[in-house]
Coordinates of C-alpha atoms in Angstrom, one line a residue:
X1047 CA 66.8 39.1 22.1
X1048 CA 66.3 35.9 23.3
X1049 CA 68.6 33.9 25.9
X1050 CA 71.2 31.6 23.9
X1051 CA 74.6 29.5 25.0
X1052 CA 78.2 30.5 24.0
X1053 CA 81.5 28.6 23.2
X1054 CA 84.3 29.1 21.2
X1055 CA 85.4 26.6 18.6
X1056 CA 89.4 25.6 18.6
X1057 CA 89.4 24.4 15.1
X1058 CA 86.8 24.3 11.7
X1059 CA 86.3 20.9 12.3
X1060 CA 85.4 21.2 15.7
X1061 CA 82.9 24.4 14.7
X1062 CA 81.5 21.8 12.7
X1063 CA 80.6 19.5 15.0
X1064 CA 79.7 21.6 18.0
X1065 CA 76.9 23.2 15.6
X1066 CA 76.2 19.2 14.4
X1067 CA 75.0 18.5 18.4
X1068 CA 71.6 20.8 17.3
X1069 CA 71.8 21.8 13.6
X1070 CA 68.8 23.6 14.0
X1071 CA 69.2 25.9 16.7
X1072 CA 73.0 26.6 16.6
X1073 CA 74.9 29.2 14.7
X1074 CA 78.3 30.2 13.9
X1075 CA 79.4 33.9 14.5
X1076 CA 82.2 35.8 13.5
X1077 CA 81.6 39.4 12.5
X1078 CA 77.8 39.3 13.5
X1079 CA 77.4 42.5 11.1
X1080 CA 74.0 41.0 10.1
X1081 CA 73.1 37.6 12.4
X1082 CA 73.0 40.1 15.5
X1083 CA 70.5 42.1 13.7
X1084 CA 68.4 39.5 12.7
X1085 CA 68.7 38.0 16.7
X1086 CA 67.4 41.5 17.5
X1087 CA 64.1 41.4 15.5
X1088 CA 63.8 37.7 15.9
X1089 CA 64.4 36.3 12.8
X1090 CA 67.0 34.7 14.3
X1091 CA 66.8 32.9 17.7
X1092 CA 69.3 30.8 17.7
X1093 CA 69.9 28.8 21.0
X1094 CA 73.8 28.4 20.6
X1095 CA 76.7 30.8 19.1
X1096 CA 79.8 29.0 18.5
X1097 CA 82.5 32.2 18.2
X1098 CA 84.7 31.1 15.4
X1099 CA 87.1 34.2 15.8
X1100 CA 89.7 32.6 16.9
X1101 CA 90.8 30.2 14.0
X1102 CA 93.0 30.9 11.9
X1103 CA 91.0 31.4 9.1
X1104 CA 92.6 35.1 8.2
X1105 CA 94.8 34.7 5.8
X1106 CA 94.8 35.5 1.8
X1107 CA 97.5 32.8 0.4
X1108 CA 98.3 31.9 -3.0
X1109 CA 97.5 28.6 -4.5
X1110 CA 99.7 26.3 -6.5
X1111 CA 97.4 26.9 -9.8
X1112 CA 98.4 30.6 -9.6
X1113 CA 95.0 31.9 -8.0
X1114 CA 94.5 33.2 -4.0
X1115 CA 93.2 31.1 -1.3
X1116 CA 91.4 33.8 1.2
X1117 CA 90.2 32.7 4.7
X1118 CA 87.0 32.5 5.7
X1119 CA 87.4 35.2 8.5
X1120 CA 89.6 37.6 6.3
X1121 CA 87.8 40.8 7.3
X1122 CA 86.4 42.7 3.8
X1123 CA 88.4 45.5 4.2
X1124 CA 91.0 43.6 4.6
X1125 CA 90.9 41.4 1.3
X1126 CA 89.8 44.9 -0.4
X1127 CA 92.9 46.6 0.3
X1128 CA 95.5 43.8 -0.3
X1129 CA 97.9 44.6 -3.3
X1130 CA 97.4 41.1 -4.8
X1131 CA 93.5 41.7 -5.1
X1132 CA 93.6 45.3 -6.1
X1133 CA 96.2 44.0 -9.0
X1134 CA 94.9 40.9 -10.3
X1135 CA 91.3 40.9 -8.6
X1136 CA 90.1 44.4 -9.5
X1137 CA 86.4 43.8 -9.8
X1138 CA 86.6 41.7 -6.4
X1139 CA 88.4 44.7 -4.8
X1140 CA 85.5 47.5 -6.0
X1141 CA 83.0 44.9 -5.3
X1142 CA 84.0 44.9 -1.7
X1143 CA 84.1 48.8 -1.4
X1144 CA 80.6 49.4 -3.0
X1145 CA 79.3 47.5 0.3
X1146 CA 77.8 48.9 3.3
X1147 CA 80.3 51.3 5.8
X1148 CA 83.8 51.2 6.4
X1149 CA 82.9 50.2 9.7
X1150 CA 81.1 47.6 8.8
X1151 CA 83.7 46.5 6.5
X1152 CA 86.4 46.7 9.2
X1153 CA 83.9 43.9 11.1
X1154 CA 82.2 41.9 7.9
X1155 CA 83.9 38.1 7.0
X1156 CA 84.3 36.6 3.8
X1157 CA 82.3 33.5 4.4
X1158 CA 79.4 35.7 6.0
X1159 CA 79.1 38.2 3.2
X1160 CA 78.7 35.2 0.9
X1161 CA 75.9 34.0 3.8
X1162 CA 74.2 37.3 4.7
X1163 CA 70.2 37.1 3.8
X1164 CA 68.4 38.8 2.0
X1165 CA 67.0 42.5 2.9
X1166 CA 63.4 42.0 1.5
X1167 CA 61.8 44.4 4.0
X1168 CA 59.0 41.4 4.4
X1169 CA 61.7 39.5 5.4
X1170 CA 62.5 41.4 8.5
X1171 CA 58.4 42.6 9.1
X1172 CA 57.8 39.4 11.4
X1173 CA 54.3 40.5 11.8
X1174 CA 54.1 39.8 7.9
X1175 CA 54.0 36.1 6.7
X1176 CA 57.4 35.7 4.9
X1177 CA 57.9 31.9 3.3
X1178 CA 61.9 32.4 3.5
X1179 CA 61.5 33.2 7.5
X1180 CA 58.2 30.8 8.2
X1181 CA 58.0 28.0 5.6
X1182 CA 54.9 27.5 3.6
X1183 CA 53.5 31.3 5.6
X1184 CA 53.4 33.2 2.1
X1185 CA 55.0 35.2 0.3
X1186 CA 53.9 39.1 1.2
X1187 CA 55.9 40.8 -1.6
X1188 CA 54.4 39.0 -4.6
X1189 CA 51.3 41.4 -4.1
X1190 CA 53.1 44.1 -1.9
X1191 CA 55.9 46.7 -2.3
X1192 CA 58.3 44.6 -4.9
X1193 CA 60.6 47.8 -6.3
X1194 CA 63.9 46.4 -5.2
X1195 CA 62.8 42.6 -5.9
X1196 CA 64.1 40.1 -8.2
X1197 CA 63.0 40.1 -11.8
X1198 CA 64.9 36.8 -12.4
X1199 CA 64.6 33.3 -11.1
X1200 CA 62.1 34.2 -8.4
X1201 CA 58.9 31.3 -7.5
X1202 CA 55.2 32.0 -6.5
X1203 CA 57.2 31.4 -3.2
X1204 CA 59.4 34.2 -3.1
X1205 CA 61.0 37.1 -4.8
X1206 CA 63.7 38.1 -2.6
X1207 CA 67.6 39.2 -3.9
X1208 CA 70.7 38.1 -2.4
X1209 CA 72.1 41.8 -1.1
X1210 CA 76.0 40.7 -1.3
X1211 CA 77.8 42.5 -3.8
X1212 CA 81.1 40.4 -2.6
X1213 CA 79.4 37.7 -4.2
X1214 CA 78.9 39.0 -7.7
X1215 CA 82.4 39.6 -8.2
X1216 CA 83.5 36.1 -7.0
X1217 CA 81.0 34.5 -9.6
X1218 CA 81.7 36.4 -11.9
X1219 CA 85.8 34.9 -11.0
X1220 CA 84.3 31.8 -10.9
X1221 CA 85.4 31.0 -7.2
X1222 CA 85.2 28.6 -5.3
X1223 CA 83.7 27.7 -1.7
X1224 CA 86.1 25.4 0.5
X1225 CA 83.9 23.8 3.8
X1226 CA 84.9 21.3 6.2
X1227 CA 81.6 18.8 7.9
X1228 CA 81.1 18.0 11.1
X1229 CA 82.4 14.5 10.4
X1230 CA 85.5 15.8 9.2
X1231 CA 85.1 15.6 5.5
X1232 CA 86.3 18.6 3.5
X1233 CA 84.8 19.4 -0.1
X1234 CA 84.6 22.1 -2.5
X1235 CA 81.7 24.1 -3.8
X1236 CA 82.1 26.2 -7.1
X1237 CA 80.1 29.1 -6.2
X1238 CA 77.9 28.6 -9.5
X1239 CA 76.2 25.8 -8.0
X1240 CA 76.0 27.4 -4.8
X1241 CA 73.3 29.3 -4.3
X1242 CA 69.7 28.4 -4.5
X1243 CA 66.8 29.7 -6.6
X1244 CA 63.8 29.9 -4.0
X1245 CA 61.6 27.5 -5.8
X1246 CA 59.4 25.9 -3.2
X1247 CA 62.1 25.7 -0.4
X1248 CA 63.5 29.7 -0.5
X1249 CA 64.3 29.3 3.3
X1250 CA 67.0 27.4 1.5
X1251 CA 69.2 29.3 0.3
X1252 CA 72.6 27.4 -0.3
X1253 CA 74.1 23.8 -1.1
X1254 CA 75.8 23.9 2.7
X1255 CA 74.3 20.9 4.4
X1256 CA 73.6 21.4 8.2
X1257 CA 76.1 22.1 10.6
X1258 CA 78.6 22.5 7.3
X1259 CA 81.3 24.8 8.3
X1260 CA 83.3 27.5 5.5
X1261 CA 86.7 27.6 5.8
X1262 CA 88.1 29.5 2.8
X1263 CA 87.1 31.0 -0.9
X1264 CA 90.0 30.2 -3.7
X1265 CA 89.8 32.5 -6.9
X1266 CA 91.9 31.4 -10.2
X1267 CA 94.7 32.3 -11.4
X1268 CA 94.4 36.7 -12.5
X1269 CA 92.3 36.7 -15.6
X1270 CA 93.8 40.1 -16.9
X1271 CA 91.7 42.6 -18.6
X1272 CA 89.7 45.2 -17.4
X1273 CA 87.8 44.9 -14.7
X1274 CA 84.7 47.0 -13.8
X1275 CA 82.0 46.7 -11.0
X1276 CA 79.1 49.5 -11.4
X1277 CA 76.5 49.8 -8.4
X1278 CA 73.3 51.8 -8.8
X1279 CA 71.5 52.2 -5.7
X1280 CA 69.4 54.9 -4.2
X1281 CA 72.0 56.8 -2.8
X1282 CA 75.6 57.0 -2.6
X1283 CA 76.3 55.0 0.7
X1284 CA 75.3 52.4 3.0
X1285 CA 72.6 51.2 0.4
X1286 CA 71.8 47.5 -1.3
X1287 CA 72.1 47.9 -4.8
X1288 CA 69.0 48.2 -7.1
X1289 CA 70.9 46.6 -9.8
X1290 CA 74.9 46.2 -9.4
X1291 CA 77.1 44.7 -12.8
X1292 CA 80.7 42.8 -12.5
X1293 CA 82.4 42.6 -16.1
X1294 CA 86.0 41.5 -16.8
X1295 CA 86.4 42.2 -20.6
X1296 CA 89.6 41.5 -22.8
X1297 CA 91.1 43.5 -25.2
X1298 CA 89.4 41.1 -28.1
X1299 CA 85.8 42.2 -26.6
X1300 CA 85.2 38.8 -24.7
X1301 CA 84.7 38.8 -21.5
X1302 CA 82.4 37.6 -18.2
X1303 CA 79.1 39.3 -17.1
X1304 CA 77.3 38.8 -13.9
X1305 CA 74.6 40.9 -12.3
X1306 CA 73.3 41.6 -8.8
X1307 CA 70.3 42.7 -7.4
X1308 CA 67.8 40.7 -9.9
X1309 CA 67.6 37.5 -8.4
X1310 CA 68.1 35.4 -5.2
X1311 CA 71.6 34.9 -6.2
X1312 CA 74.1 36.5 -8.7
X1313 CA 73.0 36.1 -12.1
X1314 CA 75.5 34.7 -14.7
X1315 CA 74.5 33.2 -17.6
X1316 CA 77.0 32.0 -20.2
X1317 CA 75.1 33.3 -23.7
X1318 CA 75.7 37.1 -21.9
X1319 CA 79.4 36.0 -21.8
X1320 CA 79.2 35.5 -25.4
X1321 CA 77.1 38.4 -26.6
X1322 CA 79.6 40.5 -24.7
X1323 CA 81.0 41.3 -27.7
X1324 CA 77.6 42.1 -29.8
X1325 CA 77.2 45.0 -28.0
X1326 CA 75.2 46.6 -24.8
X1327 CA 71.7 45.5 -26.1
X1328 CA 72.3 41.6 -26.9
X1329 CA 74.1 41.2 -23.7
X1330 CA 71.3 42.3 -21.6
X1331 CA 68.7 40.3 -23.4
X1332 CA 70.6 37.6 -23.1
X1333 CA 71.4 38.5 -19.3
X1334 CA 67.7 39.0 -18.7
X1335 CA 66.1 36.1 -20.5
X1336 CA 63.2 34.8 -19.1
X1337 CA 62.7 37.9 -16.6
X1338 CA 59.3 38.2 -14.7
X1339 CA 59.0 41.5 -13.2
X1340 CA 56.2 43.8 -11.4
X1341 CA 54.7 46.2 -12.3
X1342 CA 56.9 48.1 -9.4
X1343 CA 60.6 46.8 -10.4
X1344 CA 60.4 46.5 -14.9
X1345 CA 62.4 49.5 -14.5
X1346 CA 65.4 47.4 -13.9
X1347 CA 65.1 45.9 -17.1
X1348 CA 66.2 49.5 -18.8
X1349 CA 68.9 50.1 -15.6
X1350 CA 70.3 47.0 -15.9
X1351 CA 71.5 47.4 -20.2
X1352 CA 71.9 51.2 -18.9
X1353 CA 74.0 49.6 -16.7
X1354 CA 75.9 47.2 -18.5
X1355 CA 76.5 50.2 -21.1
X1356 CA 78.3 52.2 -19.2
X1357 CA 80.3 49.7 -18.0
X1358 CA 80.9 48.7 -21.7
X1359 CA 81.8 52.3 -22.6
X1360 CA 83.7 52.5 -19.4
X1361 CA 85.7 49.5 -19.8
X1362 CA 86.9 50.5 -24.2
X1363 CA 87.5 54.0 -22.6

């Protein structure tokens, strides 16, 4: 690990423009469950931490349009267990536990599971080129070990998956991302605009400008229904999911469908929304249109409408 500065911010704005002063080297920590990681190997060498621990950012509110406004710092296990989210926010609630340890949980943000990178193990080899880590290096797993890699929305510039399975359930909720600038300005992000698709510029990877600081995530107002995440990984803990499914379906067979583990950010598409309804097959063609996969990961084509059937079947008991 490599030598770095340390302060602690006194308020979001101020987090914002203390990481403004050198956009480029400065980071904001929290929970550290994955930034100190990646400072370990390298990938990250930041030459400033601004500790944002002490704002009070850890608090799950309600919202005067009948939805939850949740802190940026609210710890996972935290927002997992609260009776509001288990009630009204089911999916986001199993989303949360399908995630790494309970230790980890006990640690892990709500702003930085949204921002954790990907786990493309090219990503973390720094003796490999990796265009997400070194811009315009290459792209190793387009001819390497692509298994757990995206099948959707991926470039000749990368394939990598977004890990967080947080973030599946708040798209498919249709959240919404609330950050404050280093200028002061506040705005609000609707968390299906943002994420990135790699294109030529996957060491991009959200709309955040630099230095741009997350305060909180708001969720609507309770949809109802029943609501259903389904994780299939290689094994039964402590594992990124091969391919994971969100569904919220209503009692008419409508409902919302997102997916995660098949692209570089949770995959919702509305005409899987509507085919809901048509049964397991149309949905996941219409969830996977336009899918490009190796030779290594097609088999998430089959797991992913084996997937969204049992959640189906699950879901009409």
């Amino acid at each position: 690990m490599k030598p770095f500065s340390y302060e602690r911010a006194r308020s979001p704005a101020e987090a914002a423009a203390l990481a403004a002063k050198a956009p480029a080297t400065s980071r904001f920590i929290a929970g550290g469950t994955n930034l100190l990681d990646l400072m370990k190997l390298q990938i990250e060498t930041p030459a400033h931490l601004i500790d944002v621990n002490g704002l009070s950012l850890d608090k799950i509110e309600p919202t005067a349009a009948g939805g939850l406004r949740i802190g940026a710092l609210v710890r996972n296990t935290d927002l997992a267990a609260d009776e509001r989210v288990r009630r009204d926010y089911g999916v986001l609630s199993r989303a949360l536990l399908a995630g790494a340890s309970g230790q980890l949980r006990n640690r892990a943000t709500t702003a930085g599971n949204l921002l954790q990178r990907t786990r493309c193990a090219y990503f973390y080899d720094v003796n490999l080129p990796c265009n997400k880590r070194t811009p315009g290096s290459g792209c190793s797993a387009i001819k390497g070990f692509s298994r757990s890699l995206a099948v959707l929305g991926g470039s000749d510039m990368c394939i990598a998956t977004h890990p967080s399975d947080m973030a599946v359930a708040m798209r498919v909720l249709d959240a919404e991302i609330e950050t404050v600038r280093p200028d002061g300005r506040t705005r609000t992000i609707p968390i299906a605009d943002f994420y990135r698709l790699p294109g030529n510029t996957p060491h991009v990877e959200t709309a955040l400008t630099p230095a741009e600081f997350i305060t909180a995530v708001t969720v609507p107002r309770p949809l109802g229904g029943t609501h259903i995440y389904k994780k299939i990984r290689d094994r039964a803990s402590y594992a990124f999911a091969l391919v994971s499914v969100a569904v919220v379906l209503q009692r008419d067979g409508t409902g919302r469908l997102a997916a995660g583990g098949l692209a570089h950010k949770p995959w919702r598409v509305a005409a899987a929304d509507a085919a809901l309804g048509s049964g397991t097959k149309t949905a996941a063609e219409a969830l996977l249109a336009g899918a490009k996969p190796t030779t290594e990961n097609a088999f998430k084509l089959v797991l992913t409408e084996r997937a969204i059937g049992a959640v189906l079947a699950q879901a009409k008991g």
